[in-house]
Amino acid sequence: MNRKLFSFPGGIHPPENKLQSLNLPIQSVPLPKRLILPLQQHIGAPAKAIVNVGDQVKKGQCLAQPQGFVSASIHAPTSGAIAEIADHEIPHPSGLASLCIVLQPDGEDSWCEAQPIADYSAAKPAELVDKIRQSGITGMGGAGFPTSVKLSPPADSKIESLIINAVECEPYITADDMLMRERAAGVIEGALILNHILQTRETLIAIEDNKPDAIAAMRRAVEALSESHNSQPHNIEIVVIPTRYPSGGEKQLIQNLTGKEVPSGKPPLHVGIVVQNTATTYAIHRAINHGEPLISRIVTLTGEALNKPGNYETLLGTPIEHLLELAGIDNQQLSRLIMGGPMMGFALDSTALPVVKTTNCLLAATNTEYPEQPPAMPCIRCGACAEACPASLLPQQLLWFSMGGELDKAEQYNVADCIECGACSYVCPSHIPLVQYYRATKGELAQRRADLIQSDHARDRFEFREERLAKEKAEKDAKRKARAEAAAKAQAAKKAAAALEAKEGGATKDSSDAKPPSDKEDVVAAALARVEAKKKAKADAAAKTQQQESS
Amino acid sequence: MKLAKVTSPHLHDRSDTSHVMKMVIVATLPGLAALSWFFGWGVLINLVWAWIVALGCEAIVVKIRKRPLGYYLNDYSALVTATLLGLALPPLAPWWLTLVGVGFAIIVAKHLYGGLGSNPFNPAAVGYVVLLISFPVQMSSWLPARGVEGAIPPGFIDSLKSIFPLLGNASVDIVTQATPLDQLKQRPGLTITEIWQPGSAFGRFAGVGWEWVNIGFLIGGLFLLFRKIIYWQIPVAMLGSLTVMSIIFWGGSGSEGHGSPLFHLLSGATMLCAFFIATDPVTAATSNRGRLIYGAGIGVLIYVIRVWGSYPDAAAFAVLLLNFCAPLIDYYVQPRTYGHNSGHNSDSDRSGDS
């Protein structure tokens, strides 16, 4: 079973620090006092709450429905009452608050009726995908992309390979490692379900060679499968890959296993590949075969500020402080709390934040473990960053462009293809925060694109308005012109008539006199006659009185 | 308790720039030992004097630029420049020659261009070329190496006095002689027997002493490669192209024959240049293919200038000329980014696969 690997460029070998969290089996966590469930735990639109404050809910009951295609539902991790639906700070790099459902557990932990799919191999793929969507499953490795979307490829695409990403290349994290050690059969079941949905030619489960126990457990599970499923051949292959960060990056893993590169800006579907994370695969098994929605996950608790590091099966929404106490936190020592691994995880500024679907690790570090970086020295272009870059970028050039605000150049040098693995910053002898600069540049580029779209819209609107005004004006002008023309025509007609009259005047005078007078002329004549008559009468009367006075 | 709000990555390698610089200085030790053995105390005195000048200049400029002094002096970069230039100077170079060369390298070639990381030209090479053009006599006054007939390197006091004449006159006359590279150039009529006669300036493969000096720098260079301080592309390409050139134009064993490949590899500043000067990352090309082109260009130019130019050695000129080309090389040989058809413009890719 020695599959040919294609390798990938760059990469680093940071200290692994995985052993400290592998001493204990997966631990259970007592119910916390309350659970905080953000409606946005995934990429896409936030879910929409379908319960009200005061409602009693059962464990596994749907609390919020997806809104739109790229979205995911949220379920009650335990039974209890909805205490609040309000804004709370969520574990997100922005540190912003977002709408959350707060659940007050009643302590009974009673399930609503589970509706598993009895035999997935008899079910239609669409039915399984719908069940996965109804179960609120999202990628549990980091990004949190709704799984059902990944499993709904366009009808014309051909999916060749299904890759289960069990690489877990980030230092410290052991959640997937422990999951495979203890529940390998469940992961394999999940892979079979995914394979049934996608009907791929091969199913590759990739594990880094620093997890021999997990590899052995998974191999045993596959062998057991071969024995029990004699009638049904499977195409699952465990592929052991050399330990090198970031071999678990989706693009790097695809390149390593298949030699294919995902074209820039396209999803892996484009090259006929679907990648799913181990924990996600296990969650799919629970959802289909047991009817359990995604309400808990395994979280690695580690770091030097903890006395009892290990992996804890945690209900979603559990406040982080509850977990840290369980793992023996030394609050005096804690100087940095990281969600995720030390390479790509982000620092949290509060222990009151809840565990969400993507919380694979909580790293409670001390100051000696992660001291503050010394101030950056000038770049000496040593090229260590370029050697480490898995995307074959030129990090030092991107640094100049980022520092100088040359966004066009940065774009030309493909800053958008940076996967932000942090290998460049890790190796930089001048302690330059390289990936941090690229993140800022990417943000500026996104802002510029947004601005561009906005200004395009504004220009379109403006141009449309101008056009409309011009059209209206033209219409008005046309009307006015038409009116003026009509008037001019009328005038001309009158003039012509008058001229005609003047011309024909002499000749027609008699005849016009001879014509019977019009009514108007009659009235005038009558009035004139009346005035004449009045004047005459007055004069007569005056003459009469004069005569009388003189006599 | 306040939690640090910083962005990833939180983990860092322990290496730093000063470590890189220190390693480079340590790696010059074998070459330095060979130089000192063959040419006497003057080499060491020059070097220490160059360090003092470099640190002094660095401190003055950093002070004028109002930067934190200790922080900049601690990066050891000035010491590296001083070491490389000091090693390239004639063993009994007068004090002011070193002062002018190192001063120019640090103040003009490095800081006037923006300091560490911003200089387009290798400071040590600039300092060397300035001296070579301005003071050709002093710069070509090399001592005959130990092993050449009648040559015994002067003692410590004599060396010190001839470098700093203010301290008094040296008790012996210091004999100087052209280097083997110089002789090959200036005296075209030498036959093979003349070259190989006992006591001449020519050794088994190249110049007496020079062979060992170059082997010393080669050992130091291999150490740097082993410690991953430098990448193999530049030295391999440079030595490779120099070898190829000297094979193609090798016209026999006399001085008209331009010298054998081994003569060129083990003469003058070949190894110092290949592993210590050309590999200066600040002024070199940065991509792997770019480094190959850059190194090969230096090798070709060294040969061309040595054989057909008017200077006996050419490493500094070759490096400076390729420093000019480095941005151009970098522009044209960008590596192909993951998921793109070419390294260059993302536009052509987009139209390509849509």
PDB file of C-alpha atoms in Angstrom, chain B residues 26-257:
ATOM      1  CA  VAL B  26      32.986  32.226  11.749  1.00  0.00           C
ATOM      2  CA  ALA B  27      33.060  30.604   8.312  1.00  0.00           C
ATOM      3  CA  THR B  28      35.853  32.904   7.142  1.00  0.00           C
ATOM      4  CA  LEU B  29      38.206  31.440   9.755  1.00  0.00           C
ATOM      5  CA  PRO B  30      39.880  28.726   7.613  1.00  0.00           C
ATOM      6  CA  GLY B  31      40.539  31.203   4.815  1.00  0.00           C
ATOM      7  CA  LEU B  32      41.726  33.773   7.328  1.00  0.00           C
ATOM      8  CA  ALA B  33      44.104  31.240   8.871  1.00  0.00           C
ATOM      9  CA  ALA B  34      45.567  30.397   5.459  1.00  0.00           C
ATOM     10  CA  LEU B  35      45.967  34.067   4.549  1.00  0.00           C
ATOM     11  CA  SER B  36      47.694  34.782   7.861  1.00  0.00           C
ATOM     12  CA  TRP B  37      50.028  31.851   7.471  1.00  0.00           C
ATOM     13  CA  PHE B  38      51.141  32.819   3.984  1.00  0.00           C
ATOM     14  CA  PHE B  39      51.142  36.598   4.326  1.00  0.00           C
ATOM     15  CA  GLY B  40      51.798  37.206   7.989  1.00  0.00           C
ATOM     16  CA  TRP B  41      50.374  39.384  10.751  1.00  0.00           C
ATOM     17  CA  GLY B  42      49.331  42.143   8.407  1.00  0.00           C
ATOM     18  CA  VAL B  43      46.181  40.228   7.518  1.00  0.00           C
ATOM     19  CA  LEU B  44      44.982  40.082  11.115  1.00  0.00           C
ATOM     20  CA  ILE B  45      45.983  43.662  11.871  1.00  0.00           C
ATOM     21  CA  ASN B  46      44.114  44.827   8.787  1.00  0.00           C
ATOM     22  CA  LEU B  47      41.061  42.880   9.827  1.00  0.00           C
ATOM     23  CA  VAL B  48      40.928  44.250  13.356  1.00  0.00           C
ATOM     24  CA  TRP B  49      41.474  47.763  12.049  1.00  0.00           C
ATOM     25  CA  ALA B  50      38.696  47.232   9.494  1.00  0.00           C
ATOM     26  CA  TRP B  51      36.351  46.093  12.304  1.00  0.00           C
ATOM     27  CA  ILE B  52      37.115  49.181  14.347  1.00  0.00           C
ATOM     28  CA  VAL B  53      36.528  51.458  11.359  1.00  0.00           C
ATOM     29  CA  ALA B  54      33.302  49.655  10.441  1.00  0.00           C
ATOM     30  CA  LEU B  55      31.832  49.806  13.937  1.00  0.00           C
ATOM     31  CA  GLY B  56      32.867  53.449  14.234  1.00  0.00           C
ATOM     32  CA  CYS B  57      31.251  54.411  10.916  1.00  0.00           C
ATOM     33  CA  GLU B  58      28.146  52.385  11.682  1.00  0.00           C
ATOM     34  CA  ALA B  59      27.815  54.037  15.077  1.00  0.00           C
ATOM     35  CA  ILE B  60      28.220  57.528  13.640  1.00  0.00           C
ATOM     36  CA  VAL B  61      25.648  56.991  10.901  1.00  0.00           C
ATOM     37  CA  VAL B  62      23.177  55.296  13.217  1.00  0.00           C
ATOM     38  CA  LYS B  63      23.600  58.212  15.619  1.00  0.00           C
ATOM     39  CA  ILE B  64      23.014  60.741  12.823  1.00  0.00           C
ATOM     40  CA  ARG B  65      19.983  58.796  11.642  1.00  0.00           C
ATOM     41  CA  LYS B  66      18.722  58.844  15.233  1.00  0.00           C
ATOM     42  CA  ARG B  67      18.263  55.085  15.460  1.00  0.00           C
ATOM     43  CA  PRO B  68      18.840  52.931  18.547  1.00  0.00           C
ATOM     44  CA  LEU B  69      22.581  52.306  18.569  1.00  0.00           C
ATOM     45  CA  GLY B  70      22.899  48.980  20.350  1.00  0.00           C
ATOM     46  CA  TYR B  71      20.102  47.457  18.312  1.00  0.00           C
ATOM     47  CA  TYR B  72      21.860  48.164  15.021  1.00  0.00           C
ATOM     48  CA  LEU B  73      25.399  47.347  16.112  1.00  0.00           C
ATOM     49  CA  ASN B  74      24.153  44.014  17.416  1.00  0.00           C
ATOM     50  CA  ASP B  75      23.142  42.777  13.989  1.00  0.00           C
ATOM     51  CA  TYR B  76      26.844  42.166  13.125  1.00  0.00           C
ATOM     52  CA  SER B  77      26.245  43.213   9.514  1.00  0.00           C
ATOM     53  CA  ALA B  78      28.901  45.949   9.646  1.00  0.00           C
ATOM     54  CA  LEU B  79      31.394  43.410  10.940  1.00  0.00           C
ATOM     55  CA  VAL B  80      30.621  41.081   8.032  1.00  0.00           C
ATOM     56  CA  THR B  81      31.271  43.871   5.526  1.00  0.00           C
ATOM     57  CA  ALA B  82      34.496  44.796   7.296  1.00  0.00           C
ATOM     58  CA  THR B  83      35.634  41.179   7.434  1.00  0.00           C
ATOM     59  CA  LEU B  84      35.043  40.528   3.752  1.00  0.00           C
ATOM     60  CA  LEU B  85      36.697  43.753   2.649  1.00  0.00           C
ATOM     61  CA  GLY B  86      39.550  43.339   5.123  1.00  0.00           C
ATOM     62  CA  LEU B  87      40.290  39.870   3.800  1.00  0.00           C
ATOM     63  CA  ALA B  88      40.477  41.190   0.251  1.00  0.00           C
ATOM     64  CA  LEU B  89      42.955  43.987   0.996  1.00  0.00           C
ATOM     65  CA  PRO B  90      46.727  43.546   0.577  1.00  0.00           C
ATOM     66  CA  PRO B  91      48.225  42.327   3.859  1.00  0.00           C
ATOM     67  CA  LEU B  92      50.220  45.455   4.497  1.00  0.00           C
ATOM     68  CA  ALA B  93      47.716  47.962   3.157  1.00  0.00           C
ATOM     69  CA  PRO B  94      48.331  51.326   4.842  1.00  0.00           C
ATOM     70  CA  TRP B  95      45.804  52.252   7.526  1.00  0.00           C
ATOM     71  CA  TRP B  96      44.175  55.005   5.492  1.00  0.00           C
ATOM     72  CA  LEU B  97      43.453  52.598   2.648  1.00  0.00           C
ATOM     73  CA  THR B  98      41.361  50.440   4.955  1.00  0.00           C
ATOM     74  CA  LEU B  99      39.769  53.534   6.466  1.00  0.00           C
ATOM     75  CA  VAL B 100      38.722  54.874   3.069  1.00  0.00           C
ATOM     76  CA  GLY B 101      37.525  51.508   1.785  1.00  0.00           C
ATOM     77  CA  VAL B 102      35.553  50.406   4.827  1.00  0.00           C
ATOM     78  CA  GLY B 103      34.270  53.912   5.440  1.00  0.00           C
ATOM     79  CA  PHE B 104      32.991  54.167   1.891  1.00  0.00           C
ATOM     80  CA  ALA B 105      31.450  50.720   2.112  1.00  0.00           C
ATOM     81  CA  ILE B 106      29.567  51.415   5.341  1.00  0.00           C
ATOM     82  CA  ILE B 107      28.644  55.071   4.911  1.00  0.00           C
ATOM     83  CA  VAL B 108      28.015  55.361   1.186  1.00  0.00           C
ATOM     84  CA  ALA B 109      27.317  51.884  -0.146  1.00  0.00           C
ATOM     85  CA  LYS B 110      25.237  50.798   2.834  1.00  0.00           C
ATOM     86  CA  HIS B 111      23.719  53.641   4.803  1.00  0.00           C
ATOM     87  CA  LEU B 112      23.208  56.261   2.121  1.00  0.00           C
ATOM     88  CA  TYR B 113      21.109  53.680   0.318  1.00  0.00           C
ATOM     89  CA  GLY B 114      18.990  53.065   3.401  1.00  0.00           C
ATOM     90  CA  GLY B 115      21.037  50.761   5.579  1.00  0.00           C
ATOM     91  CA  LEU B 116      20.899  47.027   6.075  1.00  0.00           C
ATOM     92  CA  GLY B 117      18.629  45.339   3.565  1.00  0.00           C
ATOM     93  CA  SER B 118      18.157  48.356   1.304  1.00  0.00           C
ATOM     94  CA  ASN B 119      21.519  48.607  -0.425  1.00  0.00           C
ATOM     95  CA  PRO B 120      21.449  47.518  -4.066  1.00  0.00           C
ATOM     96  CA  PHE B 121      25.227  46.980  -4.224  1.00  0.00           C
ATOM     97  CA  ASN B 122      27.390  44.771  -2.096  1.00  0.00           C
ATOM     98  CA  PRO B 123      29.132  47.190   0.297  1.00  0.00           C
ATOM     99  CA  ALA B 124      32.357  45.177   0.505  1.00  0.00           C
ATOM    100  CA  ALA B 125      32.584  44.993  -3.294  1.00  0.00           C
ATOM    101  CA  VAL B 126      31.898  48.721  -3.598  1.00  0.00           C
ATOM    102  CA  GLY B 127      34.610  49.508  -1.059  1.00  0.00           C
ATOM    103  CA  TYR B 128      37.060  47.271  -2.870  1.00  0.00           C
ATOM    104  CA  VAL B 129      36.350  48.764  -6.295  1.00  0.00           C
ATOM    105  CA  VAL B 130      36.647  52.306  -4.986  1.00  0.00           C
ATOM    106  CA  LEU B 131      40.083  51.485  -3.613  1.00  0.00           C
ATOM    107  CA  LEU B 132      41.183  49.603  -6.711  1.00  0.00           C
ATOM    108  CA  ILE B 133      40.271  52.489  -8.992  1.00  0.00           C
ATOM    109  CA  SER B 134      41.564  55.222  -6.715  1.00  0.00           C
ATOM    110  CA  PHE B 135      44.735  53.604  -5.366  1.00  0.00           C
ATOM    111  CA  PRO B 136      45.835  50.973  -7.879  1.00  0.00           C
ATOM    112  CA  VAL B 137      49.446  50.946  -6.677  1.00  0.00           C
ATOM    113  CA  GLN B 138      48.670  50.282  -3.023  1.00  0.00           C
ATOM    114  CA  MET B 139      45.998  47.792  -3.980  1.00  0.00           C
ATOM    115  CA  SER B 140      48.309  45.661  -6.099  1.00  0.00           C
ATOM    116  CA  SER B 141      51.205  45.650  -3.630  1.00  0.00           C
ATOM    117  CA  TRP B 142      50.892  42.120  -2.338  1.00  0.00           C
ATOM    118  CA  LEU B 143      53.553  40.396  -0.341  1.00  0.00           C
ATOM    119  CA  PRO B 144      54.994  37.278  -1.905  1.00  0.00           C
ATOM    120  CA  ALA B 145      53.450  34.323  -0.148  1.00  0.00           C
ATOM    121  CA  ARG B 146      55.464  32.207   2.253  1.00  0.00           C
ATOM    122  CA  GLY B 147      57.088  29.555   0.076  1.00  0.00           C
ATOM    123  CA  VAL B 148      57.973  31.861  -2.776  1.00  0.00           C
ATOM    124  CA  GLU B 149      61.757  32.159  -3.007  1.00  0.00           C
ATOM    125  CA  GLY B 150      63.149  34.428  -0.327  1.00  0.00           C
ATOM    126  CA  ALA B 151      59.764  35.367   1.069  1.00  0.00           C
ATOM    127  CA  ILE B 152      59.260  35.280   4.802  1.00  0.00           C
ATOM    128  CA  PRO B 153      56.258  37.230   6.070  1.00  0.00           C
ATOM    129  CA  PRO B 154      57.262  40.141   8.297  1.00  0.00           C
ATOM    130  CA  GLY B 155      56.755  39.856  12.060  1.00  0.00           C
ATOM    131  CA  PHE B 156      54.014  41.447  14.122  1.00  0.00           C
ATOM    132  CA  ILE B 157      55.780  44.674  14.990  1.00  0.00           C
ATOM    133  CA  ASP B 158      57.080  45.196  11.472  1.00  0.00           C
ATOM    134  CA  SER B 159      53.660  44.557  10.024  1.00  0.00           C
ATOM    135  CA  LEU B 160      52.070  46.950  12.493  1.00  0.00           C
ATOM    136  CA  LYS B 161      54.608  49.634  11.700  1.00  0.00           C
ATOM    137  CA  SER B 162      54.235  49.291   7.970  1.00  0.00           C
ATOM    138  CA  ILE B 163      50.460  49.553   8.269  1.00  0.00           C
ATOM    139  CA  PHE B 164      50.641  52.454  10.732  1.00  0.00           C
ATOM    140  CA  PRO B 165      53.843  54.354   9.756  1.00  0.00           C
ATOM    141  CA  LEU B 166      53.136  56.839  12.548  1.00  0.00           C
ATOM    142  CA  LEU B 167      54.353  54.175  14.969  1.00  0.00           C
ATOM    143  CA  GLY B 168      57.844  54.264  13.471  1.00  0.00           C
ATOM    144  CA  ASN B 169      59.648  52.739  10.542  1.00  0.00           C
ATOM    145  CA  ALA B 170      59.680  49.057   9.966  1.00  0.00           C
ATOM    146  CA  SER B 171      63.063  47.477  10.645  1.00  0.00           C
ATOM    147  CA  VAL B 172      63.120  45.538   7.392  1.00  0.00           C
ATOM    148  CA  ASP B 173      62.280  46.497   3.880  1.00  0.00           C
ATOM    149  CA  ILE B 174      59.025  45.024   2.895  1.00  0.00           C
ATOM    150  CA  VAL B 175      59.234  43.434  -0.511  1.00  0.00           C
ATOM    151  CA  THR B 176      56.073  43.428  -2.518  1.00  0.00           C
ATOM    152  CA  GLN B 177      55.295  41.489  -5.614  1.00  0.00           C
ATOM    153  CA  ALA B 178      52.502  41.160  -8.091  1.00  0.00           C
ATOM    154  CA  THR B 179      50.066  38.332  -7.427  1.00  0.00           C
ATOM    155  CA  PRO B 180      50.146  35.263  -9.663  1.00  0.00           C
ATOM    156  CA  LEU B 181      47.017  36.445 -11.462  1.00  0.00           C
ATOM    157  CA  ASP B 182      48.770  39.742 -12.084  1.00  0.00           C
ATOM    158  CA  GLN B 183      51.883  38.012 -13.351  1.00  0.00           C
ATOM    159  CA  LEU B 184      49.901  35.895 -15.737  1.00  0.00           C
ATOM    160  CA  LYS B 185      48.393  39.052 -17.137  1.00  0.00           C
ATOM    161  CA  GLN B 186      51.439  41.335 -17.164  1.00  0.00           C
ATOM    162  CA  ARG B 187      54.057  38.898 -18.392  1.00  0.00           C
ATOM    163  CA  PRO B 188      52.686  37.188 -21.471  1.00  0.00           C
ATOM    164  CA  GLY B 189      55.867  35.403 -22.465  1.00  0.00           C
ATOM    165  CA  LEU B 190      56.168  32.982 -19.550  1.00  0.00           C
ATOM    166  CA  THR B 191      56.670  29.383 -20.595  1.00  0.00           C
ATOM    167  CA  ILE B 192      55.573  26.385 -18.674  1.00  0.00           C
ATOM    168  CA  THR B 193      59.037  25.738 -17.278  1.00  0.00           C
ATOM    169  CA  GLU B 194      59.344  29.308 -16.116  1.00  0.00           C
ATOM    170  CA  ILE B 195      56.009  29.090 -14.408  1.00  0.00           C
ATOM    171  CA  TRP B 196      56.799  25.859 -12.644  1.00  0.00           C
ATOM    172  CA  GLN B 197      60.381  26.645 -11.729  1.00  0.00           C
ATOM    173  CA  PRO B 198      61.039  26.248  -8.022  1.00  0.00           C
ATOM    174  CA  GLY B 199      60.547  29.393  -6.007  1.00  0.00           C
ATOM    175  CA  SER B 200      58.298  31.131  -8.545  1.00  0.00           C
ATOM    176  CA  ALA B 201      54.989  32.604  -7.488  1.00  0.00           C
ATOM    177  CA  PHE B 202      53.136  29.691  -9.071  1.00  0.00           C
ATOM    178  CA  GLY B 203      52.322  26.658  -6.965  1.00  0.00           C
ATOM    179  CA  ARG B 204      51.037  23.214  -7.750  1.00  0.00           C
ATOM    180  CA  PHE B 205      47.725  24.349  -9.296  1.00  0.00           C
ATOM    181  CA  ALA B 206      47.649  28.134  -8.963  1.00  0.00           C
ATOM    182  CA  GLY B 207      49.651  30.704  -7.019  1.00  0.00           C
ATOM    183  CA  VAL B 208      51.741  29.629  -4.070  1.00  0.00           C
ATOM    184  CA  GLY B 209      49.680  30.113  -0.939  1.00  0.00           C
ATOM    185  CA  TRP B 210      46.661  31.256  -2.942  1.00  0.00           C
ATOM    186  CA  GLU B 211      45.663  27.652  -3.495  1.00  0.00           C
ATOM    187  CA  TRP B 212      45.403  27.133   0.245  1.00  0.00           C
ATOM    188  CA  VAL B 213      43.680  30.424   0.846  1.00  0.00           C
ATOM    189  CA  ASN B 214      41.021  29.454  -1.678  1.00  0.00           C
ATOM    190  CA  ILE B 215      40.710  25.972  -0.222  1.00  0.00           C
ATOM    191  CA  GLY B 216      40.271  27.609   3.179  1.00  0.00           C
ATOM    192  CA  PHE B 217      37.390  29.745   1.924  1.00  0.00           C
ATOM    193  CA  LEU B 218      35.940  26.713   0.170  1.00  0.00           C
ATOM    194  CA  ILE B 219      35.858  24.851   3.487  1.00  0.00           C
ATOM    195  CA  GLY B 220      34.206  27.831   5.170  1.00  0.00           C
ATOM    196  CA  GLY B 221      31.707  28.031   2.332  1.00  0.00           C
ATOM    197  CA  LEU B 222      30.816  24.363   2.653  1.00  0.00           C
ATOM    198  CA  PHE B 223      30.224  24.971   6.355  1.00  0.00           C
ATOM    199  CA  LEU B 224      27.794  27.786   5.483  1.00  0.00           C
ATOM    200  CA  LEU B 225      26.023  25.503   3.015  1.00  0.00           C
ATOM    201  CA  PHE B 226      25.831  22.757   5.616  1.00  0.00           C
ATOM    202  CA  ARG B 227      24.356  25.170   8.174  1.00  0.00           C
ATOM    203  CA  LYS B 228      21.871  26.376   5.538  1.00  0.00           C
ATOM    204  CA  ILE B 229      23.090  29.955   5.921  1.00  0.00           C
ATOM    205  CA  ILE B 230      23.568  30.218   2.149  1.00  0.00           C
ATOM    206  CA  TYR B 231      21.955  28.348  -0.731  1.00  0.00           C
ATOM    207  CA  TRP B 232      23.975  26.233  -3.142  1.00  0.00           C
ATOM    208  CA  GLN B 233      22.741  27.841  -6.349  1.00  0.00           C
ATOM    209  CA  ILE B 234      24.985  30.901  -6.456  1.00  0.00           C
ATOM    210  CA  PRO B 235      28.351  29.286  -5.604  1.00  0.00           C
ATOM    211  CA  VAL B 236      27.706  26.234  -7.773  1.00  0.00           C
ATOM    212  CA  ALA B 237      26.584  28.314 -10.746  1.00  0.00           C
ATOM    213  CA  MET B 238      29.450  30.733 -10.359  1.00  0.00           C
ATOM    214  CA  LEU B 239      32.182  28.117 -10.013  1.00  0.00           C
ATOM    215  CA  GLY B 240      30.534  26.065 -12.742  1.00  0.00           C
ATOM    216  CA  SER B 241      30.460  28.866 -15.289  1.00  0.00           C
ATOM    217  CA  LEU B 242      34.006  29.898 -14.404  1.00  0.00           C
ATOM    218  CA  THR B 243      35.139  26.313 -14.981  1.00  0.00           C
ATOM    219  CA  VAL B 244      33.282  26.035 -18.262  1.00  0.00           C
ATOM    220  CA  MET B 245      34.714  29.330 -19.513  1.00  0.00           C
ATOM    221  CA  SER B 246      38.242  28.362 -18.567  1.00  0.00           C
ATOM    222  CA  ILE B 247      37.894  24.960 -20.264  1.00  0.00           C
ATOM    223  CA  ILE B 248      36.568  26.504 -23.463  1.00  0.00           C
ATOM    224  CA  PHE B 249      39.298  29.133 -23.712  1.00  0.00           C
ATOM    225  CA  TRP B 250      42.148  27.143 -22.211  1.00  0.00           C
ATOM    226  CA  GLY B 251      44.965  27.464 -24.680  1.00  0.00           C
ATOM    227  CA  GLY B 252      47.753  25.359 -23.236  1.00  0.00           C
ATOM    228  CA  SER B 253      49.889  25.584 -20.155  1.00  0.00           C
ATOM    229  CA  GLY B 254      51.941  28.754 -20.730  1.00  0.00           C
ATOM    230  CA  SER B 255      50.910  32.212 -19.567  1.00  0.00           C
ATOM    231  CA  GLU B 256      49.344  32.850 -22.974  1.00  0.00           C
ATOM    232  CA  GLY B 257      46.968  29.969 -22.313  1.00  0.00           C
TER     233      GLY B 257
END
